[in-house]
Short mmCIF file of C-alpha atoms and ligand atoms in Angstrom, two decimals:
data_model
loop_
_atom_site.label_atom_id
_atom_site.label_comp_id
_atom_site.label_asym_id
_atom_site.label_seq_id
_atom_site.Cartn_x
_atom_site.Cartn_y
_atom_site.Cartn_z
CA MET A 1 -42.42 1.56 24.03
CA ILE A 2 -38.73 1.23 24.75
CA SER A 3 -36.24 3.13 22.68
CA THR A 4 -33.71 1.62 20.30
CA VAL A 5 -30.91 2.69 22.65
CA GLU A 6 -32.56 0.86 25.53
CA THR A 7 -33.09 -2.27 23.48
CA LEU A 8 -29.44 -2.31 22.58
CA SER A 9 -28.19 -1.71 26.10
CA ARG A 10 -30.49 -4.41 27.48
CA PHE A 11 -29.14 -6.80 24.91
CA LEU A 12 -25.58 -6.00 25.96
CA GLU A 13 -26.45 -6.43 29.63
CA THR A 14 -27.81 -9.91 29.09
CA ASN A 15 -25.21 -10.91 26.51
CA ARG A 16 -21.97 -10.11 28.28
CA ASP A 17 -19.87 -11.92 25.70
CA TYR A 18 -20.57 -9.13 23.17
CA LYS A 19 -17.89 -6.45 23.58
CA VAL A 20 -18.90 -3.23 21.88
CA TYR A 21 -16.33 -1.00 20.22
CA ASP A 22 -17.23 2.32 21.84
CA ARG A 23 -16.45 4.47 18.84
CA SER A 24 -18.69 2.43 16.57
CA VAL A 25 -21.90 3.39 18.33
CA ARG A 26 -23.98 5.69 16.14
CA GLN A 27 -27.50 6.55 15.15
CA LEU A 28 -29.04 6.66 11.74
CA ASP A 29 -32.54 8.10 11.51
CA LYS A 30 -34.50 5.75 13.75
CA SER A 31 -31.92 3.00 14.04
CA GLU A 32 -29.10 2.43 16.51
CA TRP A 33 -25.83 0.85 15.36
CA ALA A 34 -22.78 -0.63 16.99
CA MET A 35 -20.01 -3.06 16.23
CA ALA A 36 -19.09 -5.74 18.71
CA LYS A 37 -16.70 -8.61 19.10
CA VAL A 38 -18.12 -11.91 20.22
CA GLY A 39 -15.54 -14.64 20.62
CA GLN A 40 -13.39 -14.43 17.53
CA GLU A 41 -16.08 -12.79 15.39
CA LYS A 42 -16.98 -9.20 14.77
CA VAL A 43 -20.65 -8.39 14.20
CA LEU A 44 -22.89 -5.40 13.64
CA LEU A 45 -25.65 -4.89 16.19
CA VAL A 46 -28.59 -2.93 14.83
CA VAL A 47 -31.90 -1.95 16.37
CA GLY A 48 -34.72 -0.01 14.78
CA ASP A 49 -36.17 0.46 11.37
CA GLU A 50 -37.54 -2.78 9.97
CA ASP A 51 -36.58 -1.78 6.42
CA VAL A 52 -32.97 -1.23 7.40
CA LEU A 53 -32.80 -4.45 9.40
CA ASN A 54 -34.16 -6.41 6.48
CA ARG A 55 -31.38 -5.23 4.24
CA LEU A 56 -28.76 -6.86 6.44
CA GLU A 57 -27.90 -10.54 6.50
CA GLY A 58 -27.99 -12.07 9.97
CA ARG A 59 -30.50 -13.05 12.65
CA VAL A 60 -32.62 -11.21 15.18
CA LYS A 61 -31.85 -11.90 18.81
CA GLU A 62 -33.82 -10.20 21.59
CA GLY A 63 -34.92 -7.46 19.24
CA VAL A 64 -31.40 -6.82 17.94
CA LYS A 65 -30.21 -7.72 14.49
CA VAL A 66 -26.88 -9.50 14.80
CA ALA A 67 -25.27 -9.08 11.39
CA PRO A 68 -22.00 -10.68 10.34
CA THR A 69 -19.23 -8.41 9.03
CA ASN A 70 -19.38 -10.02 5.60
CA HIS A 71 -19.22 -8.66 2.09
CA ALA A 72 -22.98 -8.30 1.58
CA ASN A 73 -23.36 -6.33 4.81
CA ARG A 74 -20.37 -4.16 3.93
CA LEU A 75 -22.20 -3.05 0.80
CA VAL A 76 -25.22 -2.08 2.90
CA LEU A 77 -22.93 -0.19 5.26
CA ASN A 78 -21.36 1.67 2.31
CA ASP A 79 -24.80 2.68 1.18
CA LEU A 80 -25.95 3.99 4.55
CA PHE A 81 -22.69 5.45 5.90
CA SER A 82 -20.67 7.12 3.17
CA PHE A 83 -17.55 7.37 5.35
CA THR A 84 -17.15 3.59 5.07
CA LYS A 85 -16.61 3.94 1.32
CA PRO A 86 -13.13 4.62 0.00
CA THR A 87 -12.51 8.06 -1.41
CA ALA A 88 -10.02 9.77 -3.73
CA PHE A 89 -7.92 12.58 -2.24
CA GLY A 90 -6.45 14.41 -5.22
CA ASN A 91 -3.03 16.03 -5.36
CA LYS A 92 -3.20 18.40 -2.39
CA VAL A 93 -3.56 15.91 0.45
CA THR A 94 -0.62 13.96 1.85
CA THR A 95 -1.43 10.28 1.87
CA MET A 96 0.13 7.14 3.23
CA GLY A 97 -0.55 3.67 1.94
CA VAL A 98 -0.64 1.14 4.73
CA GLY A 99 -1.13 -2.24 3.16
CA ASP A 100 -2.81 -4.62 5.54
CA ARG A 101 -1.96 -8.12 4.42
CA LEU A 102 -3.98 -9.71 7.21
CA GLY A 103 -7.10 -7.57 7.28
CA LEU A 104 -6.47 -6.78 10.95
CA ALA A 105 -4.28 -3.69 10.91
CA SER A 106 -6.68 -0.91 9.89
CA PRO A 107 -7.96 -0.02 13.37
CA GLY A 108 -4.38 0.73 14.46
CA HIS A 109 -3.68 2.61 11.24
CA ILE A 110 -6.77 4.73 11.65
CA GLU A 111 -5.92 5.57 15.24
CA VAL A 112 -2.36 6.61 14.45
CA MET A 113 -3.39 8.87 11.55
CA ARG A 114 -6.41 10.40 13.25
CA ASN A 115 -5.77 14.10 13.79
CA ARG A 116 -2.53 14.04 11.79
CA ARG A 117 -1.88 15.89 8.53
CA VAL A 118 -2.18 12.72 6.44
CA ARG A 119 -4.94 10.45 5.17
CA PRO A 120 -4.65 6.67 5.12
CA ILE A 121 -4.93 4.49 2.04
CA LEU A 122 -6.13 1.57 4.14
CA ALA A 123 -6.73 -0.86 1.32
CA GLN A 124 -3.60 -1.30 -0.74
CA GLN A 125 -2.76 -4.69 -2.06
CA SER A 126 -0.81 -5.81 -5.07
CA ILE A 127 -1.88 -8.90 -7.00
CA ARG A 128 1.26 -10.59 -5.71
CA GLU A 129 0.19 -9.97 -2.12
CA LEU A 130 -3.38 -11.10 -2.78
CA ASN A 131 -2.14 -14.33 -4.33
CA LEU A 132 0.33 -15.01 -1.57
CA THR A 133 -2.27 -14.49 1.15
CA SER A 134 -5.16 -16.06 -0.79
CA ARG A 135 -7.33 -12.98 -0.30
CA THR A 136 -9.46 -11.13 -2.81
CA ILE A 137 -9.79 -7.47 -3.52
CA TYR A 138 -13.25 -7.64 -1.91
CA ASP A 139 -11.81 -9.01 1.34
CA VAL A 140 -9.42 -6.10 1.44
CA LEU A 141 -12.14 -3.50 0.89
CA ASP A 142 -14.46 -5.19 3.38
CA ALA A 143 -11.79 -5.09 6.09
CA ALA A 144 -11.13 -1.38 5.51
CA ALA A 145 -14.81 -0.43 5.55
CA PHE A 146 -15.57 -2.32 8.75
CA ALA A 147 -12.48 -0.83 10.39
CA ALA A 148 -13.67 2.70 9.57
CA PHE A 149 -17.04 1.84 11.08
CA GLN A 150 -15.52 0.20 14.16
CA GLU A 151 -13.35 3.25 14.79
CA GLY A 152 -16.05 5.79 13.94
CA TYR A 153 -13.54 7.27 11.50
CA THR A 154 -15.31 9.74 9.25
CA ASP A 155 -12.35 11.63 7.74
CA GLY A 156 -12.05 9.31 4.76
CA PHE A 157 -9.69 6.62 3.56
CA GLY A 158 -8.47 5.51 0.17
CA ALA A 159 -8.18 2.16 -1.60
CA ASP A 160 -5.31 1.49 -3.96
CA GLY A 161 -5.13 -1.16 -6.66
CA ASP A 162 -1.42 -1.37 -6.12
CA HIS A 163 1.14 -2.11 -8.82
CA LEU A 164 -1.44 -3.33 -11.28
CA LYS A 165 -0.18 -4.21 -14.74
CA GLU A 166 -2.91 -6.10 -16.58
CA LYS A 167 -6.13 -4.68 -17.94
CA GLU A 168 -8.27 -7.37 -16.32
CA ASP A 169 -6.84 -6.59 -12.87
CA ILE A 170 -7.36 -2.88 -13.39
CA LYS A 171 -10.96 -3.45 -14.41
CA LEU A 172 -11.57 -5.69 -11.41
CA ALA A 173 -10.06 -3.17 -9.01
CA LEU A 174 -11.98 -0.19 -10.33
CA ASP A 175 -15.26 -2.12 -10.56
CA ALA A 176 -14.75 -3.16 -6.94
CA GLY A 177 -14.62 0.51 -5.98
CA MET A 178 -10.91 1.22 -5.62
CA THR A 179 -10.24 4.96 -5.62
CA MET A 180 -6.56 4.87 -6.48
CA LEU A 181 -4.81 3.03 -9.23
CA THR A 182 -1.07 2.50 -9.26
CA LEU A 183 -0.21 1.55 -12.79
CA ASP A 184 2.96 -0.50 -12.94
CA CYS A 185 4.48 0.00 -16.37
CA SER A 186 7.59 -2.08 -15.81
CA ASP A 187 6.61 -4.65 -18.46
CA HIS A 188 6.54 -1.87 -21.06
CA ILE A 189 9.75 -0.11 -20.11
CA ASN A 190 12.50 -1.15 -22.50
CA ASN A 191 15.40 -1.77 -20.13
CA ASP A 192 17.56 -3.04 -22.99
CA VAL A 193 18.16 0.58 -23.92
CA GLU A 194 20.76 0.71 -21.14
CA SER A 195 22.99 -1.67 -23.03
CA TYR A 196 22.55 -0.23 -26.53
CA SER A 197 25.64 1.01 -28.32
CA LYS A 198 25.41 4.44 -29.91
CA GLU A 199 24.85 2.81 -33.30
CA GLU A 200 22.08 0.62 -31.94
CA LEU A 201 20.43 3.56 -30.23
CA GLU A 202 20.45 5.54 -33.46
CA GLU A 203 19.33 2.64 -35.56
CA ARG A 204 16.28 2.01 -33.39
CA TYR A 205 15.48 5.65 -33.03
CA PHE A 206 15.62 6.22 -36.78
CA ALA A 207 13.26 3.28 -37.24
CA LEU A 208 10.52 5.50 -35.77
CA PRO A 209 8.40 7.50 -38.25
CA GLU A 210 10.04 10.77 -39.16
CA GLU A 211 7.06 12.83 -38.10
CA GLU A 212 7.22 11.35 -34.62
CA ARG A 213 10.94 11.95 -34.28
CA GLN A 214 10.55 15.51 -35.46
CA SER A 215 7.84 16.16 -32.94
CA TYR A 216 10.07 14.93 -30.08
CA GLU A 217 13.02 16.95 -31.31
CA ASP A 218 10.96 20.12 -31.61
CA ARG A 219 9.74 19.70 -28.10
CA TYR A 220 12.98 18.72 -26.35
CA LEU A 221 16.12 19.76 -28.24
CA ASN A 222 17.81 23.17 -28.17
CA GLN A 223 15.94 24.46 -25.16
CA THR A 224 16.16 24.68 -21.42
CA PHE A 225 13.35 23.63 -19.11
CA ASP A 226 13.44 25.89 -16.11
CA LEU A 227 11.94 24.33 -12.99
CA ASN A 228 12.78 26.90 -10.35
CA GLU A 229 16.10 25.67 -8.97
CA LEU A 230 16.47 22.96 -11.58
CA GLU A 231 17.36 23.44 -15.23
CA LEU A 232 16.98 20.53 -17.60
CA THR A 233 18.24 20.19 -21.14
CA PHE A 234 18.21 17.21 -23.48
CA SER A 235 21.07 16.22 -25.75
CA LYS A 236 20.12 14.24 -28.83
CA ASP A 237 21.47 11.07 -27.19
CA GLU A 238 19.48 11.66 -24.03
CA LEU A 239 16.33 12.25 -26.02
CA MET A 240 16.82 9.07 -28.06
CA TYR A 241 17.47 7.15 -24.85
CA ASN A 242 14.29 8.38 -23.15
CA VAL A 243 12.12 7.90 -26.21
CA LEU A 244 13.22 4.31 -26.66
CA LEU A 245 13.11 3.56 -22.94
CA TYR A 246 9.56 4.81 -22.41
CA ILE A 247 7.72 4.90 -25.73
CA ASP A 248 5.76 1.67 -25.15
CA ALA A 249 5.17 2.44 -21.49
CA LEU A 250 3.79 5.88 -22.37
CA ASN A 251 1.43 4.40 -24.94
CA TYR A 252 0.23 1.97 -22.29
CA MET A 253 -0.32 4.71 -19.70
CA VAL A 254 -2.36 6.74 -22.18
CA LEU A 255 -4.37 3.68 -23.15
CA ILE A 256 -5.19 2.79 -19.54
CA ASN A 257 -6.16 6.38 -18.88
CA GLU A 258 -8.54 6.42 -21.83
CA GLU A 259 -10.01 2.97 -21.35
CA TYR A 260 -10.33 2.83 -17.57
CA ILE A 261 -9.59 6.03 -15.67
CA LEU A 262 -11.62 8.53 -17.67
CA PRO A 263 -14.75 6.37 -18.03
CA ALA A 264 -14.80 5.30 -14.36
CA THR A 265 -17.82 6.41 -12.36
CA GLN A 266 -15.82 7.17 -9.20
CA ASP A 267 -12.99 9.70 -8.74
CA ILE A 268 -9.60 8.04 -9.05
CA ASP A 269 -6.14 9.06 -7.90
CA PHE A 270 -4.05 7.88 -10.81
CA GLU A 271 -0.49 6.98 -9.89
CA ILE A 272 2.19 6.17 -12.43
CA SER A 273 4.90 3.84 -11.21
CA ILE A 274 8.16 3.63 -13.09
CA ASP A 275 10.10 2.50 -10.02
CA GLU A 276 10.32 -1.23 -10.64
CA THR A 277 13.18 -1.02 -13.11
CA GLN A 278 16.77 -2.15 -13.03
CA THR A 279 18.16 1.35 -13.14
CA VAL A 280 17.68 4.56 -11.20
CA THR A 281 15.24 7.01 -12.82
CA LYS A 282 17.25 10.00 -14.05
CA PRO A 283 15.59 13.36 -13.37
CA SER A 284 15.50 13.99 -17.13
CA SER A 285 13.66 10.69 -17.59
CA HIS A 286 11.15 11.57 -14.89
CA PHE A 287 10.60 14.93 -16.57
CA PHE A 288 10.24 13.32 -19.98
CA VAL A 289 7.59 10.84 -18.82
CA ALA A 290 5.59 13.49 -16.98
CA ASN A 291 5.81 15.99 -19.79
CA GLU A 292 4.68 13.44 -22.36
CA LEU A 293 1.75 12.36 -20.22
CA ILE A 294 0.58 15.86 -19.60
CA ASN A 295 0.95 16.71 -23.29
CA GLN A 296 -1.37 13.82 -24.01
CA GLY A 297 -3.94 14.98 -21.52
CA VAL A 298 -3.33 12.47 -18.76
CA THR A 299 -3.96 13.80 -15.27
CA VAL A 300 -1.30 12.33 -13.04
CA ASN A 301 -2.03 12.42 -9.32
CA SER A 302 1.27 10.95 -8.21
CA LEU A 303 4.35 9.43 -9.78
CA ALA A 304 6.89 7.02 -8.35
CA PRO A 305 10.39 7.16 -9.81
CA ARG A 306 13.16 4.85 -8.71
CA PHE A 307 15.47 6.84 -6.44
CA ILE A 308 19.18 6.51 -6.04
CA GLY A 309 20.31 3.94 -3.45
CA GLU A 310 18.22 1.05 -2.26
CA PHE A 311 14.75 0.96 -0.79
CA GLN A 312 14.75 -2.62 0.41
CA LYS A 313 11.74 -3.95 2.22
CA GLY A 314 11.43 -3.44 5.96
CA VAL A 315 14.78 -1.80 6.60
CA ASP A 316 16.19 1.73 6.55
CA TYR A 317 17.49 3.42 3.41
CA MET A 318 20.65 1.79 2.05
CA GLY A 319 23.17 3.96 0.27
CA ASP A 320 24.64 7.43 0.35
CA ILE A 321 22.03 9.57 2.09
CA GLU A 322 23.51 12.82 0.76
CA ALA A 323 23.28 11.53 -2.80
CA PHE A 324 19.69 10.54 -2.05
CA GLU A 325 18.87 14.04 -0.86
CA LYS A 326 20.26 15.61 -4.04
CA ASP A 327 18.37 13.10 -6.17
CA LEU A 328 15.10 13.45 -4.29
CA GLU A 329 15.27 17.23 -4.42
CA LYS A 330 15.30 17.14 -8.23
CA HIS A 331 12.43 14.66 -8.43
CA ALA A 332 10.45 16.77 -5.97
CA LEU A 333 10.98 19.89 -8.11
CA ILE A 334 9.73 18.03 -11.16
CA ALA A 335 6.63 16.83 -9.30
CA LYS A 336 5.93 20.38 -8.10
CA HIS A 337 6.39 21.74 -11.62
CA PHE A 338 3.75 19.38 -12.98
CA ASP A 339 1.56 19.68 -9.90
CA TYR A 340 1.38 16.10 -8.71
CA LYS A 341 2.63 14.28 -5.64
CA LEU A 342 5.91 12.48 -5.57
CA SER A 343 5.29 8.89 -4.54
CA ILE A 344 7.77 6.91 -2.48
CA HIS A 345 7.42 3.15 -2.65
CA SER A 346 8.79 0.59 -0.18
CA GLY A 347 8.58 3.44 2.30
CA SER A 348 8.43 1.36 5.48
CA ASP A 349 11.16 2.00 7.99
CA LYS A 350 13.12 4.51 5.87
CA PHE A 351 13.71 6.58 8.99
CA SER A 352 16.84 8.38 7.80
CA ALA A 353 15.10 9.39 4.56
CA PHE A 354 11.85 10.70 6.09
CA PRO A 355 12.98 14.20 7.15
CA ILE A 356 14.54 14.68 3.70
CA ILE A 357 11.33 13.64 1.96
CA THR A 358 9.27 16.10 3.96
CA LYS A 359 11.78 18.92 3.50
CA HIS A 360 11.89 18.79 -0.29
CA THR A 361 8.26 17.99 -0.99
CA ASP A 362 7.00 20.60 1.50
CA GLY A 363 5.29 17.68 3.22
CA LEU A 364 3.08 16.84 0.25
CA PHE A 365 3.66 13.31 -1.04
CA HIS A 366 2.37 9.77 -1.13
CA LEU A 367 4.29 7.14 0.80
CA LYS A 368 3.64 3.42 0.57
CA THR A 369 4.26 0.95 3.34
CA ALA A 370 3.03 -2.62 3.55
CA GLY A 371 5.22 -5.32 4.96
CA THR A 372 6.14 -3.43 8.09
CA ASN A 373 2.58 -3.89 9.29
CA TRP A 374 3.00 -7.63 9.02
CA LEU A 375 6.31 -7.39 10.89
CA GLU A 376 4.54 -5.63 13.74
CA ALA A 377 2.09 -8.54 13.86
CA ILE A 378 5.05 -10.88 14.19
CA ARG A 379 6.52 -8.69 16.95
CA VAL A 380 3.25 -9.03 18.87
CA LEU A 381 3.37 -12.78 18.37
CA ALA A 382 6.99 -13.00 19.51
CA LYS A 383 6.01 -11.25 22.70
CA HIS A 384 2.66 -12.84 23.50
CA ASP A 385 2.64 -16.20 21.72
CA PRO A 386 6.31 -17.26 21.66
CA GLU A 387 5.50 -20.90 21.06
CA LEU A 388 3.77 -20.20 17.76
CA PHE A 389 6.40 -17.58 16.90
CA GLU A 390 9.14 -20.15 17.34
CA ARG A 391 7.54 -22.68 15.00
CA MET A 392 6.87 -20.03 12.38
CA HIS A 393 10.36 -18.63 12.71
CA LYS A 394 11.95 -22.00 12.04
CA TYR A 395 9.71 -22.61 9.06
CA ALA A 396 10.33 -19.13 7.65
CA PHE A 397 14.08 -19.60 7.76
CA GLU A 398 13.92 -23.05 6.20
CA HIS A 399 11.76 -21.79 3.36
CA PHE A 400 13.37 -18.43 2.81
CA PRO A 401 14.88 -19.32 -0.59
CA GLU A 402 11.41 -19.87 -2.14
CA ALA A 403 10.14 -16.55 -0.83
CA GLN A 404 13.20 -14.60 -1.88
CA ALA A 405 12.35 -15.18 -5.53
CA TYR A 406 9.53 -12.62 -5.25
CA TYR A 407 11.50 -9.76 -3.72
CA HIS A 408 14.81 -8.03 -4.08
CA ILE A 409 16.40 -8.27 -0.64
CA THR A 410 19.87 -9.21 0.52
CA PRO A 411 19.89 -10.25 4.18
CA ASP A 412 23.03 -11.63 5.78
CA LEU A 413 21.62 -14.93 7.04
CA GLU A 414 24.82 -15.89 8.85
CA SER A 415 24.51 -12.93 11.18
CA ILE A 416 21.06 -13.94 12.48
CA LYS A 417 21.17 -15.65 15.87
CA PRO A 418 19.84 -19.23 15.78
CA ILE A 419 16.59 -19.31 17.73
CA GLU A 420 17.92 -22.18 19.89
CA ASP A 421 20.42 -19.72 21.39
CA VAL A 422 17.87 -17.00 22.14
CA ASN A 423 15.85 -16.64 25.36
CA VAL A 424 12.10 -16.68 24.83
CA ALA A 425 11.85 -13.23 26.41
CA ASP A 426 14.20 -11.90 23.74
CA TYR A 427 12.22 -13.19 20.74
CA PRO A 428 10.81 -9.72 19.98
CA ASP A 429 14.40 -8.55 19.43
CA TYR A 430 14.38 -10.38 16.12
CA MET A 431 12.14 -7.58 14.91
CA ASN A 432 14.97 -5.12 15.58
CA ASP A 433 17.48 -7.12 13.56
CA ARG A 434 17.50 -5.91 9.96
CA ASN A 435 18.46 -9.29 8.55
CA ALA A 436 15.83 -11.21 10.45
CA ARG A 437 13.28 -8.54 9.50
CA GLN A 438 13.96 -9.10 5.84
CA VAL A 439 13.50 -12.84 6.12
CA TRP A 440 10.20 -12.39 7.94
CA HIS A 441 9.21 -9.64 5.58
CA VAL A 442 9.09 -11.87 2.52
CA THR A 443 8.02 -15.19 3.99
CA TYR A 444 4.43 -14.18 4.79
CA GLY A 445 3.12 -16.02 1.74
CA VAL A 446 5.11 -19.17 2.45
CA LEU A 447 3.90 -19.16 6.05
CA LEU A 448 0.25 -18.40 5.44
CA THR A 449 -0.10 -20.94 2.66
CA ALA A 450 1.95 -23.71 4.35
CA LYS A 451 0.02 -26.97 4.63
CA ASN A 452 0.24 -30.05 6.80
CA GLU A 453 0.29 -33.48 5.21
CA ASP A 454 -3.48 -33.82 5.64
CA GLY A 455 -4.02 -30.59 3.70
CA SER A 456 -4.91 -28.43 6.70
CA SER A 457 -3.09 -25.14 7.14
CA LYS A 458 0.12 -25.30 9.08
CA PHE A 459 -0.03 -21.87 10.71
CA LYS A 460 -2.73 -19.74 9.13
CA GLU A 461 -5.70 -20.52 11.36
CA GLU A 462 -3.70 -20.61 14.54
CA PHE A 463 -1.95 -17.39 13.59
CA PHE A 464 -5.19 -15.51 12.92
CA LYS A 465 -6.76 -16.84 16.07
CA SER A 466 -3.84 -15.68 18.13
CA LEU A 467 -3.71 -12.27 16.50
CA ILE A 468 -7.45 -11.69 16.84
CA ASN A 469 -7.07 -12.38 20.55
CA LEU A 470 -4.14 -9.96 20.62
CA GLU A 471 -6.12 -7.24 18.84
CA ASP A 472 -5.33 -4.51 21.39
CA GLU A 473 -1.63 -5.36 21.48
CA TYR A 474 -1.43 -5.28 17.67
CA ARG A 475 -3.19 -1.96 17.58
CA GLU A 476 -0.75 -0.47 20.12
CA SER A 477 2.21 -1.86 18.26
CA LEU A 478 1.10 -0.23 14.99
CA ILE A 479 0.34 3.07 16.67
CA ASN A 480 3.85 3.05 18.04
CA HIS A 481 5.65 1.93 14.89
CA ILE A 482 3.73 3.90 12.25
CA GLY A 483 3.68 6.80 14.69
CA LYS A 484 7.47 6.84 14.50
CA HIS A 485 7.17 7.14 10.71
CA LEU A 486 4.72 10.03 11.01
CA ASP A 487 6.82 11.87 13.59
CA LEU A 488 9.91 11.81 11.39
CA LEU A 489 7.82 12.80 8.38
CA ASN A 490 6.52 15.69 10.51
CA LEU A 491 2.91 14.83 9.73
ZN1 ZN B 501 6.84 0.28 -6.46
#
């Protein structure tokens, strides 16, 4: 009787169009597993145990089960190989969110983080991104799981329901197996407080029940909070401001914790995001939110304040870097005091900020990146498929105003060279131009959902086809670009 290994290698000898990913080859009890690419498709190849084979969708060819990398088979994979399931990391592991809008970036992300002092949150998609790319949360999890299998990556990855606001989305994400939840409380933060007069502030504050006010005042007034090198005190005005700014948001955080986080069957890294506000988060506000949460028994794994200066998408930090360092240092001390990780959103390409982040957090933080991975895909296209790049570029620039509505960015469009004046060989240089980067950064949805008159997709299919063929180039590009992030973060 021939062995499972022999059956598989014979199959590959006679079917030369199946290209096996070397690192995916593994054994499980009496079955042999591998992942292969055939044409544009990725499939699992499995030989052995009848019971195992029967669990997978697919067909048997020359004694080998050829199983598509679909959702049903991902669930089987999760069951048999636990490393393909997302995991929670807790507050002592540095993590980096690497949103993969296309479902093609994870192999590169895994490779660049392998053997570094950081774990990847491979699946990380906001509802906005899912809608704009017409993907589901299941697609995102499937892509991450198959990537871990393809790369033989057994160190674990996370999955983040990113910037979720609504209960139904939170439920969906956690039921789907997400292991991190980033709760976006911006709808419950009362930004009007900024413009209140002193009378208005007092009036609204005194409208709260006396008992509640007294409890805040006992806990915050006439005392100093000593956080190593940072001392915080609250004046009555500051306390009133923070109470009115965050009272609804805090109630919502506690509610979500009680209704969804605590009852969940899997471990969850719970992140609180208060970054999507109009104003910078004052250190005293950060402290207030954290202190209130912890008083109410909420375990915070990471918290994202809004830092001073601008963290615009896809470009370096904008603003006074020294002021940023002073600001970040305080937020880092608060995070250390409460024993959670500071979380930095829109973290792509913030090269001048990275060494500062590592210095003040002692290298323990969560950093989110997303769009930069899409930009690297475009760089690959510019280099290897300039014809398609050119058409997409023109469309992106024509339709930029629609896309801009979703994101806060301020590119100087005038300064971007018209593509007619650029040599084809220089197309990749657009990805080094901060203004062009921003335009590309936000137009992914417009591009991927663009339709021809007959209803067919204008770029989507062609784009995916091209990028799947350029798999190795995309992988290299991500290793290089995210690697630069990791080097400066000293991870
Ligand atoms: Zn954010």
